[in-house]
mmCIF file of C-alpha atoms in Angstrom:
data_model
loop_
_atom_site.group_PDB
_atom_site.id
_atom_site.type_symbol
_atom_site.label_atom_id
_atom_site.label_comp_id
_atom_site.label_asym_id
_atom_site.label_seq_id
_atom_site.Cartn_x
_atom_site.Cartn_y
_atom_site.Cartn_z
ATOM 1 C CA ASP A 1454 32.890 122.983 180.792
ATOM 2 C CA ILE A 1455 33.502 119.583 179.279
ATOM 3 C CA GLN A 1456 34.021 116.755 181.532
ATOM 4 C CA MET A 1457 35.872 113.597 180.787
ATOM 5 C CA THR A 1458 35.345 110.289 182.455
ATOM 6 C CA GLN A 1459 37.968 107.628 182.079
ATOM 7 C CA SER A 1460 37.551 103.891 182.788
ATOM 8 C CA PRO A 1461 38.956 101.694 184.191
ATOM 9 C CA SER A 1462 40.691 103.772 187.103
ATOM 10 C CA PHE A 1463 42.865 100.708 187.556
ATOM 11 C CA LEU A 1464 43.882 97.876 185.263
ATOM 12 C CA SER A 1465 45.846 94.647 185.944
ATOM 13 C CA ALA A 1466 47.012 92.717 182.931
ATOM 14 C CA SER A 1467 49.544 90.304 181.830
ATOM 15 C CA VAL A 1468 52.567 90.722 179.392
ATOM 16 C CA GLY A 1469 51.276 90.080 175.889
ATOM 17 C CA ASP A 1470 47.623 91.052 176.795
ATOM 18 C CA ARG A 1471 45.351 93.094 174.702
ATOM 19 C CA VAL A 1472 44.556 96.447 176.883
ATOM 20 C CA THR A 1473 41.930 98.885 176.331
ATOM 21 C CA ILE A 1474 41.088 102.328 178.206
ATOM 22 C CA ASN A 1475 38.232 104.325 177.684
ATOM 23 C CA CYS A 1476 37.313 107.939 177.920
ATOM 24 C CA LYS A 1477 33.921 109.566 177.590
ATOM 25 C CA ALA A 1478 33.289 113.236 177.177
ATOM 26 C CA SER A 1479 30.312 114.974 178.420
ATOM 27 C CA GLN A 1480 29.262 116.302 174.920
ATOM 28 C CA ASN A 1481 31.027 115.905 171.447
ATOM 29 C CA ILE A 1482 34.472 116.709 171.176
ATOM 30 C CA ASN A 1483 35.023 116.061 167.658
ATOM 31 C CA LYS A 1484 38.098 113.605 167.914
ATOM 32 C CA TYR A 1485 40.148 116.209 169.620
ATOM 33 C CA LEU A 1486 41.194 113.874 172.020
ATOM 34 C CA ASP A 1487 44.710 112.952 172.943
ATOM 35 C CA TRP A 1488 46.338 110.167 175.162
ATOM 36 C CA TYR A 1489 49.421 110.651 177.664
ATOM 37 C CA GLN A 1490 51.288 108.087 179.441
ATOM 38 C CA GLN A 1491 53.084 109.165 182.883
ATOM 39 C CA LYS A 1492 55.623 106.804 184.573
ATOM 40 C CA HIS A 1493 56.106 106.918 188.226
ATOM 41 C CA GLY A 1494 58.009 110.290 189.081
ATOM 42 C CA GLU A 1495 58.236 111.363 185.380
ATOM 43 C CA ALA A 1496 56.391 114.052 183.284
ATOM 44 C CA PRO A 1497 53.343 112.817 181.043
ATOM 45 C CA LYS A 1498 54.473 111.957 177.445
ATOM 46 C CA LEU A 1499 52.203 112.381 174.588
ATOM 47 C CA LEU A 1500 51.273 108.890 173.019
ATOM 48 C CA ILE A 1501 48.483 109.849 170.288
ATOM 49 C CA TYR A 1502 46.960 113.194 169.284
ATOM 50 C CA ASN A 1503 43.383 113.826 167.748
ATOM 51 C CA THR A 1504 42.172 110.305 168.446
ATOM 52 C CA ASN A 1505 44.346 108.220 166.156
ATOM 53 C CA ASN A 1506 47.632 109.849 165.398
ATOM 54 C CA LEU A 1507 50.642 108.357 166.904
ATOM 55 C CA GLN A 1508 53.283 110.775 168.209
ATOM 56 C CA THR A 1509 56.787 110.464 166.693
ATOM 57 C CA GLY A 1510 58.732 107.586 168.451
ATOM 58 C CA ILE A 1511 55.708 105.786 170.084
ATOM 59 C CA PRO A 1512 55.580 102.019 169.552
ATOM 60 C CA SER A 1513 52.864 100.856 166.933
ATOM 61 C CA ARG A 1514 51.407 98.717 169.668
ATOM 62 C CA PHE A 1515 49.719 101.800 170.918
ATOM 63 C CA SER A 1516 46.668 102.943 169.232
ATOM 64 C CA GLY A 1517 43.687 105.155 169.450
ATOM 65 C CA SER A 1518 40.090 105.124 168.130
ATOM 66 C CA GLY A 1519 36.727 106.654 168.819
ATOM 67 C CA SER A 1520 34.446 109.651 167.680
ATOM 68 C CA GLY A 1521 31.728 111.857 169.221
ATOM 69 C CA THR A 1522 32.037 111.517 173.080
ATOM 70 C CA ASP A 1523 33.646 107.770 173.238
ATOM 71 C CA TYR A 1524 37.404 107.226 172.617
ATOM 72 C CA THR A 1525 39.681 104.123 173.315
ATOM 73 C CA LEU A 1526 43.326 103.722 173.908
ATOM 74 C CA THR A 1527 44.409 100.083 172.909
ATOM 75 C CA ILE A 1528 47.790 98.478 173.658
ATOM 76 C CA SER A 1529 47.911 95.512 171.371
ATOM 77 C CA SER A 1530 50.376 93.404 173.224
ATOM 78 C CA LEU A 1531 51.319 94.676 176.585
ATOM 79 C CA GLN A 1532 54.831 95.039 177.516
ATOM 80 C CA PRO A 1533 56.622 95.350 180.984
ATOM 81 C CA GLU A 1534 57.554 99.089 180.251
ATOM 82 C CA ASP A 1535 53.989 100.076 179.420
ATOM 83 C CA VAL A 1536 53.341 99.888 183.374
ATOM 84 C CA ALA A 1537 52.088 103.627 183.936
ATOM 85 C CA THR A 1538 49.210 105.842 184.405
ATOM 86 C CA TYR A 1539 47.657 106.793 181.349
ATOM 87 C CA PHE A 1540 45.392 110.120 180.882
ATOM 88 C CA CYS A 1541 43.101 111.163 178.206
ATOM 89 C CA LEU A 1542 42.773 114.855 177.468
ATOM 90 C CA GLN A 1543 40.230 116.702 175.532
ATOM 91 C CA HIS A 1544 41.072 119.936 173.665
ATOM 92 C CA SER A 1545 37.868 120.653 171.865
ATOM 93 C CA SER A 1546 36.887 123.420 174.184
ATOM 94 C CA ARG A 1547 39.768 124.429 176.642
ATOM 95 C CA TRP A 1548 41.428 121.361 177.877
ATOM 96 C CA THR A 1549 40.349 118.716 180.381
ATOM 97 C CA PHE A 1550 41.914 115.571 181.608
ATOM 98 C CA GLY A 1551 40.233 112.272 182.287
ATOM 99 C CA GLY A 1552 41.026 110.960 185.703
ATOM 100 C CA GLY A 1553 43.784 108.451 184.994
ATOM 101 C CA THR A 1554 44.285 104.612 184.534
ATOM 102 C CA LYS A 1555 46.939 103.021 186.750
ATOM 103 C CA LEU A 1556 48.004 100.042 184.614
ATOM 104 C CA GLU A 1557 49.983 97.311 186.425
ATOM 105 C CA LEU A 1558 51.227 93.972 185.596
ATOM 106 C CA LYS A 1559 49.355 90.829 186.953
ATOM 107 C CA GLU B 549 66.086 118.270 171.617
ATOM 108 C CA VAL B 550 63.227 120.088 173.204
ATOM 109 C CA GLN B 551 63.860 120.989 176.797
ATOM 110 C CA LEU B 552 61.696 122.680 179.385
ATOM 111 C CA VAL B 553 63.058 123.261 182.811
ATOM 112 C CA GLU B 554 60.702 124.485 185.691
ATOM 113 C CA SER B 555 62.082 126.597 188.675
ATOM 114 C CA GLY B 556 60.663 128.493 191.670
ATOM 115 C CA GLY B 557 58.547 126.086 193.514
ATOM 116 C CA GLY B 558 58.808 125.648 197.195
ATOM 117 C CA LEU B 559 56.897 126.007 200.624
ATOM 118 C CA VAL B 560 54.817 129.023 200.865
ATOM 119 C CA GLN B 561 52.132 130.184 203.508
ATOM 120 C CA PRO B 562 48.562 130.650 202.364
ATOM 121 C CA GLY B 563 47.916 133.974 201.079
ATOM 122 C CA ARG B 564 51.192 134.621 199.871
ATOM 123 C CA SER B 565 52.725 134.698 196.219
ATOM 124 C CA LEU B 566 55.142 132.593 194.218
ATOM 125 C CA LYS B 567 56.458 132.902 190.651
ATOM 126 C CA LEU B 568 57.409 129.831 188.511
ATOM 127 C CA SER B 569 59.725 130.144 185.662
ATOM 128 C CA CYS B 570 60.099 127.673 182.851
ATOM 129 C CA ALA B 571 63.315 128.087 180.557
ATOM 130 C CA ALA B 572 62.910 126.587 177.154
ATOM 131 C CA SER B 573 65.565 125.375 174.749
ATOM 132 C CA GLY B 574 65.727 123.305 171.458
ATOM 133 C CA PHE B 575 62.980 125.083 169.643
ATOM 134 C CA THR B 576 62.024 128.451 168.565
ATOM 135 C CA PHE B 577 60.118 129.453 171.669
ATOM 136 C CA SER B 578 58.435 132.460 170.066
ATOM 137 C CA ASN B 579 56.493 130.082 167.708
ATOM 138 C CA TYR B 580 54.614 128.011 170.097
ATOM 139 C CA GLY B 581 52.018 128.754 172.608
ATOM 140 C CA MET B 582 52.666 127.658 176.126
ATOM 141 C CA ALA B 583 50.857 126.159 179.039
ATOM 142 C CA TRP B 584 50.833 125.294 182.820
ATOM 143 C CA VAL B 585 49.394 121.981 183.974
ATOM 144 C CA CYS B 586 49.135 121.014 187.592
ATOM 145 C CA GLN B 587 48.896 117.526 189.399
ATOM 146 C CA ALA B 588 47.922 117.567 192.951
ATOM 147 C CA PRO B 589 49.513 114.890 195.222
ATOM 148 C CA THR B 590 48.122 111.401 194.024
ATOM 149 C CA LYS B 591 45.390 113.285 191.971
ATOM 150 C CA GLY B 592 44.998 113.511 188.252
ATOM 151 C CA LEU B 593 46.222 116.332 186.000
ATOM 152 C CA GLU B 594 44.424 119.824 185.451
ATOM 153 C CA TRP B 595 45.231 122.497 183.055
ATOM 154 C CA VAL B 596 45.945 125.849 184.589
ATOM 155 C CA ALA B 597 46.672 128.520 181.833
ATOM 156 C CA SER B 598 47.887 128.978 178.516
ATOM 157 C CA ILE B 599 49.295 132.049 176.507
ATOM 158 C CA SER B 600 49.837 132.374 172.992
ATOM 159 C CA THR B 601 52.941 133.028 171.070
ATOM 160 C CA GLY B 602 53.175 136.857 171.459
ATOM 161 C CA GLY B 603 51.561 136.776 174.769
ATOM 162 C CA GLY B 604 48.737 138.522 173.800
ATOM 163 C CA ASN B 605 46.093 136.057 174.546
ATOM 164 C CA THR B 606 46.189 134.291 178.021
ATOM 165 C CA TYR B 607 43.505 131.664 179.177
ATOM 166 C CA TYR B 608 42.850 130.522 182.823
ATOM 167 C CA ARG B 609 40.797 127.799 184.633
ATOM 168 C CA ASP B 610 38.326 129.207 186.800
ATOM 169 C CA SER B 611 39.758 128.486 189.732
ATOM 170 C CA VAL B 612 42.786 130.461 189.289
ATOM 171 C CA LYS B 613 41.453 133.412 187.457
ATOM 172 C CA GLY B 614 42.327 136.636 189.073
ATOM 173 C CA ARG B 615 44.717 135.036 191.202
ATOM 174 C CA PHE B 616 47.338 133.473 188.795
ATOM 175 C CA THR B 617 49.122 135.258 185.967
ATOM 176 C CA ILE B 618 50.821 133.556 182.986
ATOM 177 C CA SER B 619 53.526 135.524 181.079
ATOM 178 C CA ARG B 620 56.441 135.011 178.797
ATOM 179 C CA ASP B 621 59.514 136.626 177.641
ATOM 180 C CA ASN B 622 60.408 135.607 174.124
ATOM 181 C CA ALA B 623 63.873 137.209 174.453
ATOM 182 C CA LYS B 624 64.536 135.061 177.290
ATOM 183 C CA ASN B 625 62.968 132.125 175.928
ATOM 184 C CA THR B 626 61.247 131.767 179.333
ATOM 185 C CA LEU B 627 57.420 131.102 180.483
ATOM 186 C CA TYR B 628 56.205 132.463 183.889
ATOM 187 C CA LEU B 629 53.566 132.005 186.301
ATOM 188 C CA GLN B 630 52.599 134.450 189.026
ATOM 189 C CA MET B 631 50.722 132.751 191.757
ATOM 190 C CA ASP B 632 49.109 135.249 193.965
ATOM 191 C CA SER B 633 46.766 134.888 196.978
ATOM 192 C CA LEU B 634 47.866 131.183 197.125
ATOM 193 C CA ARG B 635 45.498 128.531 198.902
ATOM 194 C CA SER B 636 46.148 125.108 200.328
ATOM 195 C CA GLU B 637 44.431 123.507 197.236
ATOM 196 C CA ASP B 638 46.887 125.182 194.824
ATOM 197 C CA THR B 639 49.484 122.457 196.504
ATOM 198 C CA ALA B 640 50.639 120.604 193.377
ATOM 199 C CA THR B 641 53.538 119.818 191.072
ATOM 200 C CA TYR B 642 53.240 122.313 188.232
ATOM 201 C CA TYR B 643 54.391 121.374 184.852
ATOM 202 C CA CYS B 644 55.281 123.600 181.902
ATOM 203 C CA ALA B 645 54.067 122.063 178.407
ATOM 204 C CA ARG B 646 54.381 123.434 174.910
ATOM 205 C CA HIS B 647 51.464 123.678 172.733
ATOM 206 C CA GLY B 648 52.092 121.858 169.440
ATOM 207 C CA GLY B 649 48.748 123.337 168.037
ATOM 208 C CA THR B 650 46.444 122.733 170.724
ATOM 209 C CA VAL B 651 48.183 119.413 172.008
ATOM 210 C CA PHE B 652 50.666 119.497 174.805
ATOM 211 C CA ASP B 653 53.423 117.959 173.059
ATOM 212 C CA TYR B 654 56.510 118.352 175.391
ATOM 213 C CA TRP B 655 56.524 118.670 179.090
ATOM 214 C CA GLY B 656 58.882 119.833 181.706
ATOM 215 C CA GLN B 657 59.796 117.656 184.594
ATOM 216 C CA GLY B 658 57.533 119.710 187.042
ATOM 217 C CA VAL B 659 58.051 121.667 190.206
ATOM 218 C CA MET B 660 56.582 121.163 193.577
ATOM 219 C CA VAL B 661 54.518 124.029 195.209
ATOM 220 C CA THR B 662 53.180 123.463 198.585
ATOM 221 C CA VAL B 663 50.783 125.779 200.484
ATOM 222 C CA SER B 664 50.903 125.372 203.911
ATOM 223 C CA SER B 665 51.106 127.300 207.246
#
């Protein structure tokens, strides 16, 4: 089974900051990597699919990059409404989520 | 608008059974694979099971294989998860999700399952 290691598990940043969240796969996942946002008490929402494709309706301040085993979610300018937990998901072989990153405002 | 609404959760004793349902609307249900994903309290997300468009292919995580059964009724636009031999570690919120390709592109609000004596 493919394991996903997400970092950091907790992140505190200020409005306007550039924020990056990382996921590392235990083997090459060929860019089959998605990012989800989950606000408190809500269902997860798809932000980015297949590494760098922005889901319809998602603000352009969100972007993704990576290849092989290493992937990154970037928020270019943090907004208050971005406070949430973020998860990565690999779907190269079955489906495995990262452990999550809780993002809070400083 | 795509909508997925789960039901059937609750409190159940270890070893007993529970059946979850997910009513789908706003899209052609029979054209999409579907999945269940769970989230234990204060924990991360875990994929549980997936089913193909016609129901002929099903996939399970190892920890539920032989205990859970995913199924669908395309005439009723409904996805199911039959959960047997429940364990305390199955306690979680269970989400129904649509497969857009292999991506989970839409999710329901979730239903809580608590396994406890």
